[in-house]
Every structure is written in C-alpha cells, then in structure tokens.
mmCIF file of C-alpha atoms and ligand atoms in Angstrom:
data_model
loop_
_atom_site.group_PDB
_atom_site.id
_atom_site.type_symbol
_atom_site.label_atom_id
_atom_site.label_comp_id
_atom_site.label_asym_id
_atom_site.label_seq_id
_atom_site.Cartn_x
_atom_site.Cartn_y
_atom_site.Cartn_z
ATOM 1 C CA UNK A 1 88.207 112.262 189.158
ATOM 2 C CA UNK A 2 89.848 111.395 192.619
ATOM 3 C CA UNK A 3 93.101 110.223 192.556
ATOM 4 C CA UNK A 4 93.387 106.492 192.801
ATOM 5 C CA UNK A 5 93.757 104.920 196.336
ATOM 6 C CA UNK A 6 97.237 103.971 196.990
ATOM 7 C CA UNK A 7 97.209 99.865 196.801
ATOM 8 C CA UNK A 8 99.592 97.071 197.089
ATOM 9 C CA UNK A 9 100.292 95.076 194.530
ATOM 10 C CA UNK A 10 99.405 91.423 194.702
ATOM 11 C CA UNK A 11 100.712 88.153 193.663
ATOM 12 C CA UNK A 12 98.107 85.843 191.814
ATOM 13 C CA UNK A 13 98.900 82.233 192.095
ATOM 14 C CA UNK A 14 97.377 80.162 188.989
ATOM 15 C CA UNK A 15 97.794 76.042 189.633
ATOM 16 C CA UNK A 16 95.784 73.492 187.908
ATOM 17 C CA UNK A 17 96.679 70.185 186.692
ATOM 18 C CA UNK A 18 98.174 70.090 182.360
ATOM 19 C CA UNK A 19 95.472 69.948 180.441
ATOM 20 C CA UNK A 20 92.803 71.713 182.471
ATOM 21 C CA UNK A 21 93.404 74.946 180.432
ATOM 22 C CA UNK A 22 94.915 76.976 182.630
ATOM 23 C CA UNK A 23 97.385 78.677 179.671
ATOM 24 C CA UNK A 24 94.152 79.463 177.857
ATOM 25 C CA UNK A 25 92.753 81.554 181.256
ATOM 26 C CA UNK A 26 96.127 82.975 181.846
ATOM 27 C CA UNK A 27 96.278 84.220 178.267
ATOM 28 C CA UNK A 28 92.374 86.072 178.655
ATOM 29 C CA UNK A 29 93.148 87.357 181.840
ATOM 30 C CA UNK A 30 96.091 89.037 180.848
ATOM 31 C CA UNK A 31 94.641 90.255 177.899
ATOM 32 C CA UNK A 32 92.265 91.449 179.310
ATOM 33 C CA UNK A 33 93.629 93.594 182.404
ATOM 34 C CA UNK A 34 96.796 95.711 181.775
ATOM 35 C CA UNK A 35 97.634 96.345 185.438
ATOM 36 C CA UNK A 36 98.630 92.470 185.730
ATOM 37 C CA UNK A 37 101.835 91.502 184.176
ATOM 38 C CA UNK A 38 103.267 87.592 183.974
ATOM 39 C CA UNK A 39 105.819 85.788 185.426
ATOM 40 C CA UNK A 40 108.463 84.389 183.236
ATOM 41 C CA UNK A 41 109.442 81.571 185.145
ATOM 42 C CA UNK A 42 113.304 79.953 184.438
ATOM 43 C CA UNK A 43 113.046 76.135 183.975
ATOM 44 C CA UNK A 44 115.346 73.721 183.012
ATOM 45 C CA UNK A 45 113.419 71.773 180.617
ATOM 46 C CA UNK A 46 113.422 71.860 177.142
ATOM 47 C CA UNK A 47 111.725 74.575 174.741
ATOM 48 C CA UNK A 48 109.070 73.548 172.843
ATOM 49 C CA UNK A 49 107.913 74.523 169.678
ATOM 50 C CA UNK A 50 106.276 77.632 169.372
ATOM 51 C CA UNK A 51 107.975 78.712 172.594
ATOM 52 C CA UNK A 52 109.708 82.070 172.861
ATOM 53 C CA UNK A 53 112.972 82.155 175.749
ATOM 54 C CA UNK A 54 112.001 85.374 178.274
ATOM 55 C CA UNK A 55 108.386 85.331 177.251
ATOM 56 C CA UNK A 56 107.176 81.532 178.017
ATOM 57 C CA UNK A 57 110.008 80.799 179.712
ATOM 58 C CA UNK A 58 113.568 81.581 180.477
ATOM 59 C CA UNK A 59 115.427 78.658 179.426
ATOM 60 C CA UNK A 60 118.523 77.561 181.257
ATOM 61 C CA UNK A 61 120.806 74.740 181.563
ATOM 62 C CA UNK A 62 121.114 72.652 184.985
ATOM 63 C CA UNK A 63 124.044 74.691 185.258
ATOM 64 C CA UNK A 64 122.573 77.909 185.423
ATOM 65 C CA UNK A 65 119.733 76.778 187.076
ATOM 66 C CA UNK A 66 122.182 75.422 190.182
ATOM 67 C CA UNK A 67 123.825 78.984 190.005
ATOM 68 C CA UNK A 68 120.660 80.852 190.107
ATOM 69 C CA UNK A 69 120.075 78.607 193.514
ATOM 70 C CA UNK A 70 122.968 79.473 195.078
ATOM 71 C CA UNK A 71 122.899 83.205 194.892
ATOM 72 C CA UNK A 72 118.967 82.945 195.998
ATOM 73 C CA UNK A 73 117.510 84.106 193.108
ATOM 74 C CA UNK A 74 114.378 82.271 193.667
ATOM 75 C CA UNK A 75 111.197 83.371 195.363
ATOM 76 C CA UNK A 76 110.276 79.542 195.021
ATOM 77 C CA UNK A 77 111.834 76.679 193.112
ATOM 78 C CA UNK A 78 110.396 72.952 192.283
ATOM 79 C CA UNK A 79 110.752 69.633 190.482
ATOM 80 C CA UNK A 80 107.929 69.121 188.107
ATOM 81 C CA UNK A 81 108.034 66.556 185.428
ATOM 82 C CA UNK A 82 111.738 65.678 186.152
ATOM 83 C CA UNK A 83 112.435 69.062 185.627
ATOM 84 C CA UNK A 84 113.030 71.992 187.612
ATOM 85 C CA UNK A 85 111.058 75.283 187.156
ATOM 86 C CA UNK A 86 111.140 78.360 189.254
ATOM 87 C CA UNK A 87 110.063 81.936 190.082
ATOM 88 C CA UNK A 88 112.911 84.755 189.917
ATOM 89 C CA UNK A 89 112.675 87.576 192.550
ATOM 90 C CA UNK A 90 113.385 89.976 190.114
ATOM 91 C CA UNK A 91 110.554 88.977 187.453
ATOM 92 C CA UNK A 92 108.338 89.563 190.798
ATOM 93 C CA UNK A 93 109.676 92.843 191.696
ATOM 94 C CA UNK A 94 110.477 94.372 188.017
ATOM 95 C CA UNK A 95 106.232 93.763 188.060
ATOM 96 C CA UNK A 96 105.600 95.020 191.314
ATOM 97 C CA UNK A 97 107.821 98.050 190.904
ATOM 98 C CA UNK A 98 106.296 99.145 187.838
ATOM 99 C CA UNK A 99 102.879 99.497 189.368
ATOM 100 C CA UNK A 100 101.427 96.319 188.188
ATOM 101 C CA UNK A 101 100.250 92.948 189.930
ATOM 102 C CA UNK A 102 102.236 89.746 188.975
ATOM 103 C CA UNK A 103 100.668 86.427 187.918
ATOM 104 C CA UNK A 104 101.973 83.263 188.511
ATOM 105 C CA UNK A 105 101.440 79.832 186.828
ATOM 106 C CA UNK A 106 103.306 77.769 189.088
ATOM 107 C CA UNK A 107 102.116 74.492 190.235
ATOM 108 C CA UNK A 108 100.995 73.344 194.345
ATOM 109 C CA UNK A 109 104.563 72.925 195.526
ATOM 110 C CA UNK A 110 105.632 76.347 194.324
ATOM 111 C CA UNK A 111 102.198 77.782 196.026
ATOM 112 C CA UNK A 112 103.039 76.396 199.060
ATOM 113 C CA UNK A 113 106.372 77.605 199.449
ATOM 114 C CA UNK A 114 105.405 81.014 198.259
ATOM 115 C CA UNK A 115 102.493 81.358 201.062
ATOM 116 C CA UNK A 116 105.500 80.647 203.477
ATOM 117 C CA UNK A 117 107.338 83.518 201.751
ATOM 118 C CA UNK A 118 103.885 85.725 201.447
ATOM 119 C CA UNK A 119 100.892 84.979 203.013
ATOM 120 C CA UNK A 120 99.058 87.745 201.177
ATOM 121 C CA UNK A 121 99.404 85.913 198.365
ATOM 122 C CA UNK A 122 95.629 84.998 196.056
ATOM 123 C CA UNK A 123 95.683 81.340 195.175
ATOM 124 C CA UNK A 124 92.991 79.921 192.633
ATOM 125 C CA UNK A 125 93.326 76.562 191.107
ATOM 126 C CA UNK A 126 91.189 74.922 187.931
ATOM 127 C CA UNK A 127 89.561 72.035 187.665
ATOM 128 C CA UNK A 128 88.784 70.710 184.713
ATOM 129 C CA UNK A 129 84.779 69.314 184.251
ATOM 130 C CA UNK A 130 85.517 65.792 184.404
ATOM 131 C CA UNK A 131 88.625 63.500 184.295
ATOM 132 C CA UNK A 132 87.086 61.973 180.744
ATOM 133 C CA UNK A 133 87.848 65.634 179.370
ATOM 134 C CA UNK A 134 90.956 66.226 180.608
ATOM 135 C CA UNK A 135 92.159 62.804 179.172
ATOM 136 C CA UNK A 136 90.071 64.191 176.109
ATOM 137 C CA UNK A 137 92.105 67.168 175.791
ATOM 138 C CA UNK A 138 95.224 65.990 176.760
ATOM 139 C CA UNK A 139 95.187 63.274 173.511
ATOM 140 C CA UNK A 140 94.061 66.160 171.595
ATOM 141 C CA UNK A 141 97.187 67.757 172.101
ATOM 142 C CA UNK A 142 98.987 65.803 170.072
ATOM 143 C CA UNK A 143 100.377 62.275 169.460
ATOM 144 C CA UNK A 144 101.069 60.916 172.737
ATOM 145 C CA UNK A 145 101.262 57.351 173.358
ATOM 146 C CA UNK A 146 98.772 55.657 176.027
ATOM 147 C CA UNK A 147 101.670 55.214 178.281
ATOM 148 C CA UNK A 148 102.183 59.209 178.265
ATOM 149 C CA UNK A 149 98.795 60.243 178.430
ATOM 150 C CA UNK A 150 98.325 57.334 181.508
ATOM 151 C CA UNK A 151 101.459 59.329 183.297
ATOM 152 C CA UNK A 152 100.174 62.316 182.657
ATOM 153 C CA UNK A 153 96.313 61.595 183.828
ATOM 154 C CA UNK A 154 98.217 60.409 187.381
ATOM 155 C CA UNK A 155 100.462 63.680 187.619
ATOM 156 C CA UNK A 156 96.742 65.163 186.984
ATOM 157 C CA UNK A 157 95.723 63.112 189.991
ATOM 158 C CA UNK A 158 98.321 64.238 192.062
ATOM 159 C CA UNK A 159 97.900 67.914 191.374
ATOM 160 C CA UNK A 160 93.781 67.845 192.005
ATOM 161 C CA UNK A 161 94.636 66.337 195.105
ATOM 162 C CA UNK A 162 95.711 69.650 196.575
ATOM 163 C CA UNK A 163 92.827 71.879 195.167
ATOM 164 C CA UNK A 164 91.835 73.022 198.739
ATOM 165 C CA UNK A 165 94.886 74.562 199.136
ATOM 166 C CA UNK A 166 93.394 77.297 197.436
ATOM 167 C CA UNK A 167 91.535 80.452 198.451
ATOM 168 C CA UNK A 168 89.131 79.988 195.115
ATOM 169 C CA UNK A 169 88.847 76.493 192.942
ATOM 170 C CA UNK A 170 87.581 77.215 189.355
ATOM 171 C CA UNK A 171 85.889 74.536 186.675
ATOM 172 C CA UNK A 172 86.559 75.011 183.733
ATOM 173 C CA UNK A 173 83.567 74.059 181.844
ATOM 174 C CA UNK A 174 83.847 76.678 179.412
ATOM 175 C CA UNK A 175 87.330 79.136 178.909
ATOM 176 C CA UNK A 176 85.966 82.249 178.574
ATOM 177 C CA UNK A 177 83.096 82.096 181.564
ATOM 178 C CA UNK A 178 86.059 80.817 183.523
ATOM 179 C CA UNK A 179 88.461 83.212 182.724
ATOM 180 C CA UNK A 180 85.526 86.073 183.566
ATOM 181 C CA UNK A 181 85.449 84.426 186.780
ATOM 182 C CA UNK A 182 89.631 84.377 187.611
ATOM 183 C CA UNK A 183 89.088 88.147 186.398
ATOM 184 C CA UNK A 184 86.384 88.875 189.005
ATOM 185 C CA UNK A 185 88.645 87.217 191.704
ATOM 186 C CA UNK A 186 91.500 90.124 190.048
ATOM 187 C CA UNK A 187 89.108 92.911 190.553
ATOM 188 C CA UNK A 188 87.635 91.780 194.056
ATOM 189 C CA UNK A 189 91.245 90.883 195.725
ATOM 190 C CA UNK A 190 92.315 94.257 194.119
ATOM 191 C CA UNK A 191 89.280 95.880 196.314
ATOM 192 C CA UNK A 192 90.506 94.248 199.911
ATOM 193 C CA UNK A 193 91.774 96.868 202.845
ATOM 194 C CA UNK A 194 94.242 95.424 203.908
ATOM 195 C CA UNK A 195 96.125 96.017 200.417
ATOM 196 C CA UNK A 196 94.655 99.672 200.325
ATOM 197 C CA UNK A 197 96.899 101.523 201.786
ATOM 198 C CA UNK A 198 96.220 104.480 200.898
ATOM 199 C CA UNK A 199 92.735 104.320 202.264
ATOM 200 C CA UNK A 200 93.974 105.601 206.031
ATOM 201 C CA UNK A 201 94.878 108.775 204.767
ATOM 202 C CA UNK A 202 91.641 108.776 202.720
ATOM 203 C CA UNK A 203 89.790 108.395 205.661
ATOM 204 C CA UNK A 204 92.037 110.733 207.993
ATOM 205 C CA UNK A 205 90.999 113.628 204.711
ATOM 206 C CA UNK A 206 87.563 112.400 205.295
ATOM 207 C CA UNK A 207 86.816 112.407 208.974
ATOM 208 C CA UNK A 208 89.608 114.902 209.937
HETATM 209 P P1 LIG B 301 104.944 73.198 181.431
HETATM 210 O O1 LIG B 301 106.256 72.502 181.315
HETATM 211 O O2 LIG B 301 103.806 72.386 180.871
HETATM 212 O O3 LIG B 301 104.992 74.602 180.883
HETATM 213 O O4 LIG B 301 104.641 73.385 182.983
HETATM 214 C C1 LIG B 301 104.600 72.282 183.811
HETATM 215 C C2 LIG B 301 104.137 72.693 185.195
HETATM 216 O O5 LIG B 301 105.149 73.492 185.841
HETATM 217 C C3 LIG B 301 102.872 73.538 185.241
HETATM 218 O O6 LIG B 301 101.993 72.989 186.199
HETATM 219 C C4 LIG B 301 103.341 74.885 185.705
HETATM 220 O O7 LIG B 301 102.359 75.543 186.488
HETATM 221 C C5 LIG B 301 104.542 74.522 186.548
HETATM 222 N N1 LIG B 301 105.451 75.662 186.670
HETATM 223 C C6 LIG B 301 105.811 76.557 185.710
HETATM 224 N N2 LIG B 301 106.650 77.469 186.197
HETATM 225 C C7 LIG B 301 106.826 77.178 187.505
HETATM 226 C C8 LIG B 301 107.577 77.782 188.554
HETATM 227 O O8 LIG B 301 108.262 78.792 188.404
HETATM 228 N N3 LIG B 301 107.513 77.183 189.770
HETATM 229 C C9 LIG B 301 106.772 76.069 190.002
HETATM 230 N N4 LIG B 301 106.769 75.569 191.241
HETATM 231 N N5 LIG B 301 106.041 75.470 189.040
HETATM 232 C C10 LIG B 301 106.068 76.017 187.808
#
C-alpha cells in the first residue's frame, strides 16, 4: 500500500450543555478511533467519585491554577460552574506530536477563545432531543434537589444558546447513532486539503 498522505493534526472541539451526553459520545468516539487522543483538562473544582486525577481531570488548587496562568500554560481558560477549568498547551501538543488528533470537551467560552487561537479548529456541539429529557436525565443522575436541577436546566439554557457557533450541531436522540455521526465528522475533517499536506508533493509525483 501507498504510504499515507502527510496530514495535520486537528483539534476537535466537543461542547454541549451537562446532561446532553456528551461524556457518553466522547467515550465511543475515542474508543472507537485510536488516532484521536483526549484532553485532560486542569480544573479547579473538586473530584468526584469515580474520577481519576490526569485521566478525567488534572486536579489543582486555586493556587496552582493562578500559577499555571501566569506562566501561560493555557491554550484557553474559563469559569464554569464557579469553577475554573482549562486546556494545557502541552496536553495539546504531547497529542499532536505523537501523531494523533486531540479532542476537546470544553464548553462555548473555551471554543471561542480557542478559534481566536486556531481557526482550523472542528467545532460540533449536542443537543439533547428535548429540554423534558435533559431535565429527565439530569434527575436521573442522582439526588439533586429541584433547586439544583432548576440551576442546572438554566446553565443548560445558556449553553444551547450558542449552538450556532458550531461548524456541526448533533441531537442526541440515541448515543450510539450520535456518536457514529461525531465519528463521520472525525473521518470527513480528517479528509479536508487544506490539512493534507502532503498531498502537493503527491500531486507534484503525479503530474511531474
Ligand atoms: P464537569 O465539571 O461536569 O466535568 O464539566 C463542566 C463543564 O466544563 C463542561 O461543559 C465541560 O465541557 C467544561 N470544561 C471541561 N474542561 C474544560 C476546559 O478545559 N475549558 C473549558 N472552557 N471548559 C471546560
């Protein structure tokens, strides 16, 4: 076989509002496509259960996250929830170094400020089918009171609000047909000239 044509690697932006299932897609996607490695984003808030430090998250203190700041550590950087969260240039680069493309579940304010950094970048966001499921899902989680769930449904609100921000919107009706769908977006973005560039040699061996 040919050898493979020379590519950039890209930078896959997932946003959708908590509770839309956007964990569950990231989870099939990179499952199922080895050439796509995550993100570990650093955020200040607090692990939860079940959480592992470097693989959900890298967990740091306000401290650390003010230090990490200063030296400019930070592709992008936001306040969600009260907390901060944030993308490290090196998670980025350690990815795109090794050959692979990066995913990132950040949320709209992070997307924006990363487009500013990259404009190359892919975003897709996901909806979920109706705002009665995503309050459905969200009480499912657990044992929120009405008062968190309400706070959470606006936050919800407020993220949908910027879904055409986004080069592709997703509904989630169903995880896996929407997570074959963010992998077809993978495959096709993969496919686009202007991140082949290896293909003007190609074509230089072709036409002489
Ligand atoms: P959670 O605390 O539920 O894991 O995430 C809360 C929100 O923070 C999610 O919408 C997630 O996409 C967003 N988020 C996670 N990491 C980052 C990050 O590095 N930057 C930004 N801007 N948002 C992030």
């Amino acid at each position: 076989m040919a050898e493979p044509i020379l590519r950039r690697g890209l930078l896959y932006v997932l946003s959708s509002p908590s509770g839309a299932g956007k964990s569950t897609i990231a989870r099939k996607l990179l499952a199922a496509d080895d050439e796509i490695g995550l993100s570990v984003s650093a955020t200040t808030r607090p692990q939860r259960e079940g959480e592992v430090d470097g693989q959900d998250y890298h967990f740091v203190s306000n401290a650390r996250f003010d230090e990490l700041v200063e030296q400019a550590a930070f592709l992008e950087w936001a306040h969600v929830f009260e907390r901060r969260y944030g993308t490290l240039k090196s998670e980025v680069r350690e990815t795109l170094d090794a050959g692979r493309d990066v995913l990132l579940d950040i949320d709209w304010q992070g997307t924006q400020q990363l487009k500013q950094v990259d404009p190359d970048i892919v975003r897709v966001f996901i909806l979920p089918p109706s705002m009665e499921e995503l309050e459905r899902r969200l009480r499912d989680r657990g044992t929120d009171s009405d008062e968190v769930i309400a706070g959470r449904m606006q936050r919800a609100a407020d993220e949908i609000s910027h879904w055409a921000e986004y080069d592709y919107v997703l509904i989630n009706d169903d995880a896996d047909s929407c997570a074959a769908m963010a992998i077809d977006i993978l495959h096709a973005e993969r496919l686009r000239r202007n991140r082949r560039t290896g293909l003007v040699d190609f074509v230089r061996g072709l036409t002489g």
